[in-house]
Amino acid sequence: MTSRVPAFKVRATARVADRAMHLALWLIALTFVAVLIGFVGGILKEGWSELNLGFLTRMPEALDAGGGIKPELFNSLYLVALSLALAMPIGLGAGIYMAEYAGQGRALRFFRLCVETLAATPSIVLALFGMILLVQMLGWSFSIRSGAVTLALLNIPVITRVTEESLRGVPRELLEASYGLGATKLQTILKVALPYAATGILTGVVLTAGRAFGESAILVFTAGTNVSQHFPDFRLSVPGETLSVHLWYVTSDGTLPDATQIAAGTAAVMILVLLALNLLVRLLDRAIRRRTR
Amino acid sequence: MAEPMPDLPETTLDAPLLPDGLARIATQGTPCPTPVFRQSHLHRLADRWTHLLFLACTLLVVLLIGGILYFLAARGAGAFFPLAGNTDKVVTFREVFLSTNWDPGDGHFGIVPFIAGTLAVTGLALLVAAPTGVLTGVFIAKVAPPWMRNVMRQVMDLLVGIPSVVYGIFGLTIILPMVGHAWLADAPAAGFAVSAAILAVMIVPTVVSLSTDAFESLPSSLDEGSQALGSTRWQAIWRVLIPAARPRLLTATVLGLGRAIGEAMAVQMVIGNNPQWMLLMRQATDQTPVLRFLFTPAATLTTELVQELPNTASGSTWNNVLFAMGLLLYLMTMLLILATRRLGRQEHA
Amino acid sequence: MLSPQTPETKPVKLSVRNLDFRYGEKKVLDGLSMDIHAERVTAIIGPSGCGKSTFLKCFNRIHEVSSAVQVSGQMAMDGVDIYRGGIDQVDLRRRVGMVFQKPNPFPKSIYENVAFGPRLFGVRDRATLDGLVEDALRKSALWDEVKDRLKESATGMSGGQQQRLCIARALAVNPEVLLMDEPCSALDPIATAKIEDLIGELKENLTIVIVTHNMQQAARVSDYTAFFWLGKLIEMDLTERIFTTPRERMTEDYITGRFG
Ligand SMILES: Nc1ncnc2c1ncn2[C@@H]1O[C@H](COP(=O)(O)OP(=O)(O)OP(=O)(O)O)[C@@H](O)[C@H]1O
Ligand SMILES: [Mg+2]
């Protein structure tokens, strides 16, 4: 009796489709590589002529050409530092709670939902919130402190999530070893879990710093579009335009004759800072991988 | 006795279990060698109470979610109801949510153009970003050689790290002039097409990284099983892997959409900021409505907020309607997050 | 080693009566009762999944830090119920040390691993710490191998050394009981022999409970052996008798490898 199963052959069309899709996938991927290169290259090329010490160390001009970005650079770093200083303890605390104390039930799911929602909230919405509560109701006006607090709202969910994830990645055996020696839960968290998770958390913090550094929508409405006339001005009550806000403001305001150059130079500076941060993240990542091997 | 347990009555135990023929002496502790360790009082107290501190941090996040909702709603409501602090007239929901006429100087506050603008630009961006993102995810997880995998991860990390204003300035100074010259003679290139293109690049890393995770978490038996049956690699991807990863791929897309809806600065810099774009579209009489649509200067919810909020007086109807738009954005993201929850449950079901 | 001819002279250190244990709905231990004598080595044997590790963890209540479990019955150390309200789990775990299946040193230096415990209890003085660390490392027969590289990372040691380091770490807080869950299953024969020798020395002033899948090991190191099957204690007796004249048919079958 002959088998009723026909002799199947992979159809030629299927083979062709397979080849074509393989090619298409490579093409799509390479397109993104090209987009990135074109992008970073384009920004750096446009801003190249501005990349000099004078540009970085001059005060900005209000109406004339030739302004620098000294206070904006300072404000960017200052605001990132302040917002991280605010967000770190809160994010760490919340992450620790969710990983170690919240259990596995409904409470944890609810907290996660909240953290995700805050993480997904558009920065313009956070900006509105900061503007109502801090700028207007508390009367802080457009200032470093309004900006720092609102910017912290952007950082908190990211740090919370990365803390929770890193703590969950701590091997159970290490925790058991610590408990087995008679350590309290707090001691175990502080002396075993957090040190182990530290590199992961740090990576998250650096990524957060990068995001905060590039953020503009929040700061336009909370830290304002002006800078103090003093330098360096550490006061929290003065307006604090950052690099990213400056970049946006000079292009949309259009009073500066050399707005395009200044924007291009600022963009180039920001790209360079972010490339450096990216490098840092990769080094941290490598450290993590070395340890787990 | 070594280290006495806290004062407790001796347990009454049944008689000791004796293997046959063994004599026993009474239950008694052995002397414990020095030194004896005890947790200090401070450690115990700290252990008992610090979790409240951690809980407070978590509750702060919860409170923030509610706080944002409350303050935006309070201000947004001022547009529709005569609340304290209102200095201006109120408008009806109809006049705001169903009208395409935005002319605040003249007392018209229809926000349909912005909602439509947001939908148009995010829809277009998603049209590009969702398929390419998912395919790049497949590529990274299942097709690319290891070195290319690393390159792609790097590329996505860098793309996601570029600030929106830098995307904006790139669009403004490089893309807009280019497109304007090549395709449209002298018409302005600002509008949905360029905004959506930039937005697509901005959200693609989100889609890629989540769909890569989705494909990587599939058991390798799935595509091995399929290919063992003689399917080509592409057939395995298309018929087995993508369907299996579907809920998570949708989640990736929804989260990408969330990012697109909320993006403000980059879009604001290239979209042209024309609240009357729908009117313009209607009056247009040229032969190519699609091209018109793609290259008409327009506006979205976020861009209009960036554009107009600084110029409006607090308490005015205009200002309140803008806050209502902010509230709308917030509710949209909440909805999207809830949608991802749904999808997550589907995946486990 | 204890034999049927010599009477037991050591007191009962740990006693268990009618112990039931559940993970949620699943009953893992069922009506266990036994006595464990001080300064003796008690081996627990039985097929995989019969609840040996679970039983061990009941002695220092370490399962309670991660999962929701239900324990009923009595478990006493020195005659005091360790599941009574008011019992301090932290203190209990200090007194009942544990060594795990896989060596699990902290990713710190050798010195810091051993000093970790004493530091928890507020020992800060360097000289005292040095003394404690040396003591513990000597007791675990590791001192000579590591005394010149105390500052090096513990994760760079061999598996057998790591496991002895874990024993040293446990000894450094001066426990009264040492629980060992298949301490040699990840080690080669030479390292295993070292740990077995060590167990013989340590029982001088410790109560040791060891879980093992290795019958020869149980026979070599233990005074008593308990055979578990599906969460029940089938038989417990002097090791010598379990391996020569067990009372239960099941025990004999298991030991001779006819099932398991
Ligand atoms: N955390 C847990 N949650 C639910 N069930 C568990 C958990 N840990 C163990 N069990 C179950 O309890 C039973 C006993 O597990 P246990 O680890 O004590 O067995 P064991 O005798 O040590 O096995 P092995 O020899 O393989 O180590 C097993 O059926 C296991 O599936
Ligand atoms: Mg076990």
Tab-separated table of N, CA, C and O in Angstrom, chain C residues 140-174:
chain	number	residue	atom	x	y	z
C	140	SER	N	37.456	25.590	60.236
C	140	SER	CA	36.970	24.997	58.992
C	140	SER	C	38.134	24.529	58.118
C	140	SER	O	37.960	24.284	56.929
C	141	ALA	N	39.312	24.405	58.724
C	141	ALA	CA	40.489	23.844	58.042
C	141	ALA	C	40.840	24.588	56.771
C	141	ALA	O	41.223	24.001	55.773
C	142	LEU	N	40.658	25.908	56.808
C	142	LEU	CA	40.921	26.693	55.610
C	142	LEU	C	42.068	27.672	55.828
C	142	LEU	O	42.609	28.232	54.882
C	143	TRP	N	42.396	27.861	57.083
C	143	TRP	CA	43.324	28.926	57.443
C	143	TRP	C	44.634	28.863	56.668
C	143	TRP	O	45.083	29.851	56.081
C	144	ASP	N	45.238	27.668	56.654
C	144	ASP	CA	46.548	27.562	56.014
C	144	ASP	C	46.494	27.876	54.529
C	144	ASP	O	47.431	28.390	53.958
C	145	GLU	N	45.354	27.565	53.915
C	145	GLU	CA	45.245	27.807	52.480
C	145	GLU	C	45.025	29.280	52.149
C	145	GLU	O	45.367	29.730	51.061
C	146	VAL	N	44.405	30.013	53.043
C	146	VAL	CA	44.007	31.375	52.658
C	146	VAL	C	44.634	32.479	53.484
C	146	VAL	O	44.381	33.653	53.238
C	147	LYS	N	45.469	32.120	54.475
C	147	LYS	CA	45.900	33.175	55.394
C	147	LYS	C	46.678	34.295	54.703
C	147	LYS	O	46.697	35.417	55.176
C	148	ASP	N	47.262	33.989	53.543
C	148	ASP	CA	48.010	35.042	52.842
C	148	ASP	C	47.169	35.804	51.829
C	148	ASP	O	47.658	36.706	51.163
C	149	ARG	N	45.937	35.377	51.648
C	149	ARG	CA	45.123	36.107	50.675
C	149	ARG	C	43.719	36.406	51.195
C	149	ARG	O	42.711	36.271	50.512
C	150	LEU	N	43.710	36.861	52.441
C	150	LEU	CA	42.418	37.172	53.060
C	150	LEU	C	41.685	38.302	52.352
C	150	LEU	O	40.474	38.396	52.403
C	151	LYS	N	42.461	39.160	51.689
C	151	LYS	CA	41.833	40.325	51.064
C	151	LYS	C	41.297	40.018	49.662
C	151	LYS	O	40.668	40.840	49.035
C	152	GLU	N	41.613	38.821	49.175
C	152	GLU	CA	41.163	38.491	47.820
C	152	GLU	C	39.692	38.111	47.807
C	152	GLU	O	39.118	37.719	48.814
C	153	SER	N	39.125	38.212	46.600
C	153	SER	CA	37.690	37.948	46.495
C	153	SER	C	37.378	36.481	46.710
C	153	SER	O	38.068	35.598	46.226
C	154	ALA	N	36.302	36.233	47.447
C	154	ALA	CA	35.940	34.855	47.762
C	154	ALA	C	35.438	34.113	46.544
C	154	ALA	O	35.508	32.888	46.477
C	155	THR	N	34.941	34.855	45.557
C	155	THR	CA	34.379	34.176	44.391
C	155	THR	C	35.466	33.580	43.506
C	155	THR	O	35.170	32.815	42.601
C	156	GLY	N	36.729	33.926	43.803
C	156	GLY	CA	37.814	33.360	43.015
C	156	GLY	C	38.338	32.041	43.554
C	156	GLY	O	39.246	31.459	42.983
C	157	MET	N	37.754	31.563	44.659
C	157	MET	CA	38.258	30.316	45.257
C	157	MET	C	37.667	29.100	44.537
C	157	MET	O	36.711	29.216	43.784
C	158	SER	N	38.225	27.946	44.823
C	158	SER	CA	37.657	26.717	44.257
C	158	SER	C	36.350	26.400	44.983
C	158	SER	O	36.086	26.907	46.067
C	159	GLY	N	35.554	25.525	44.377
C	159	GLY	CA	34.252	25.194	44.965
C	159	GLY	C	34.374	24.653	46.382
C	159	GLY	O	33.642	25.059	47.285
C	160	GLY	N	35.345	23.743	46.592
C	160	GLY	CA	35.509	23.156	47.908
C	160	GLY	C	35.928	24.207	48.933
C	160	GLY	O	35.444	24.222	50.060
C	161	GLN	N	36.821	25.097	48.495
C	161	GLN	CA	37.247	26.170	49.407
C	161	GLN	C	36.067	27.083	49.730
C	161	GLN	O	35.887	27.506	50.870
C	162	GLN	N	35.280	27.388	48.696
C	162	GLN	CA	34.124	28.254	48.930
C	162	GLN	C	33.189	27.632	49.953
C	162	GLN	O	32.686	28.303	50.852
C	163	GLN	N	32.980	26.319	49.825
C	163	GLN	CA	32.054	25.687	50.756
C	163	GLN	C	32.620	25.716	52.170
C	163	GLN	O	31.902	25.978	53.127
C	164	ARG	N	33.928	25.498	52.293
C	164	ARG	CA	34.515	25.581	53.640
C	164	ARG	C	34.478	27.013	54.160
C	164	ARG	O	34.326	27.240	55.353
C	165	LEU	N	34.584	27.967	53.232
C	165	LEU	CA	34.454	29.364	53.655
C	165	LEU	C	33.040	29.610	54.200
C	165	LEU	O	32.863	30.302	55.205
C	166	CYS	N	32.065	29.036	53.544
C	166	CYS	CA	30.694	29.208	54.017
C	166	CYS	C	30.516	28.577	55.399
C	166	CYS	O	29.785	29.094	56.243
C	167	ILE	N	31.213	27.464	55.601
C	167	ILE	CA	31.156	26.853	56.933
C	167	ILE	C	31.828	27.779	57.946
C	167	ILE	O	31.296	28.033	59.027
C	168	ALA	N	32.980	28.327	57.551
C	168	ALA	CA	33.670	29.257	58.452
C	168	ALA	C	32.788	30.456	58.770
C	168	ALA	O	32.702	30.905	59.911
C	169	ARG	N	32.123	30.950	57.738
C	169	ARG	CA	31.249	32.102	57.926
C	169	ARG	C	30.153	31.774	58.937
C	169	ARG	O	29.821	32.579	59.806
C	170	ALA	N	29.611	30.561	58.818
C	170	ALA	CA	28.570	30.166	59.756
C	170	ALA	C	29.147	29.997	61.160
C	170	ALA	O	28.516	30.375	62.150
C	171	LEU	N	30.367	29.458	61.252
C	171	LEU	CA	30.964	29.211	62.568
C	171	LEU	C	31.322	30.514	63.279
C	171	LEU	O	31.364	30.562	64.495
C	172	ALA	N	31.576	31.556	62.493
C	172	ALA	CA	32.058	32.797	63.086
C	172	ALA	C	31.034	33.458	64.000
C	172	ALA	O	31.393	34.302	64.812
C	173	VAL	N	29.765	33.097	63.865
C	173	VAL	CA	28.793	33.668	64.805
C	173	VAL	C	28.492	32.677	65.922
C	173	VAL	O	27.563	32.870	66.701
C	174	ASN	N	29.312	31.615	65.968
C	174	ASN	CA	29.245	30.725	67.106
C	174	ASN	C	27.888	30.051	67.279
C	174	ASN	O	27.251	30.185	68.315
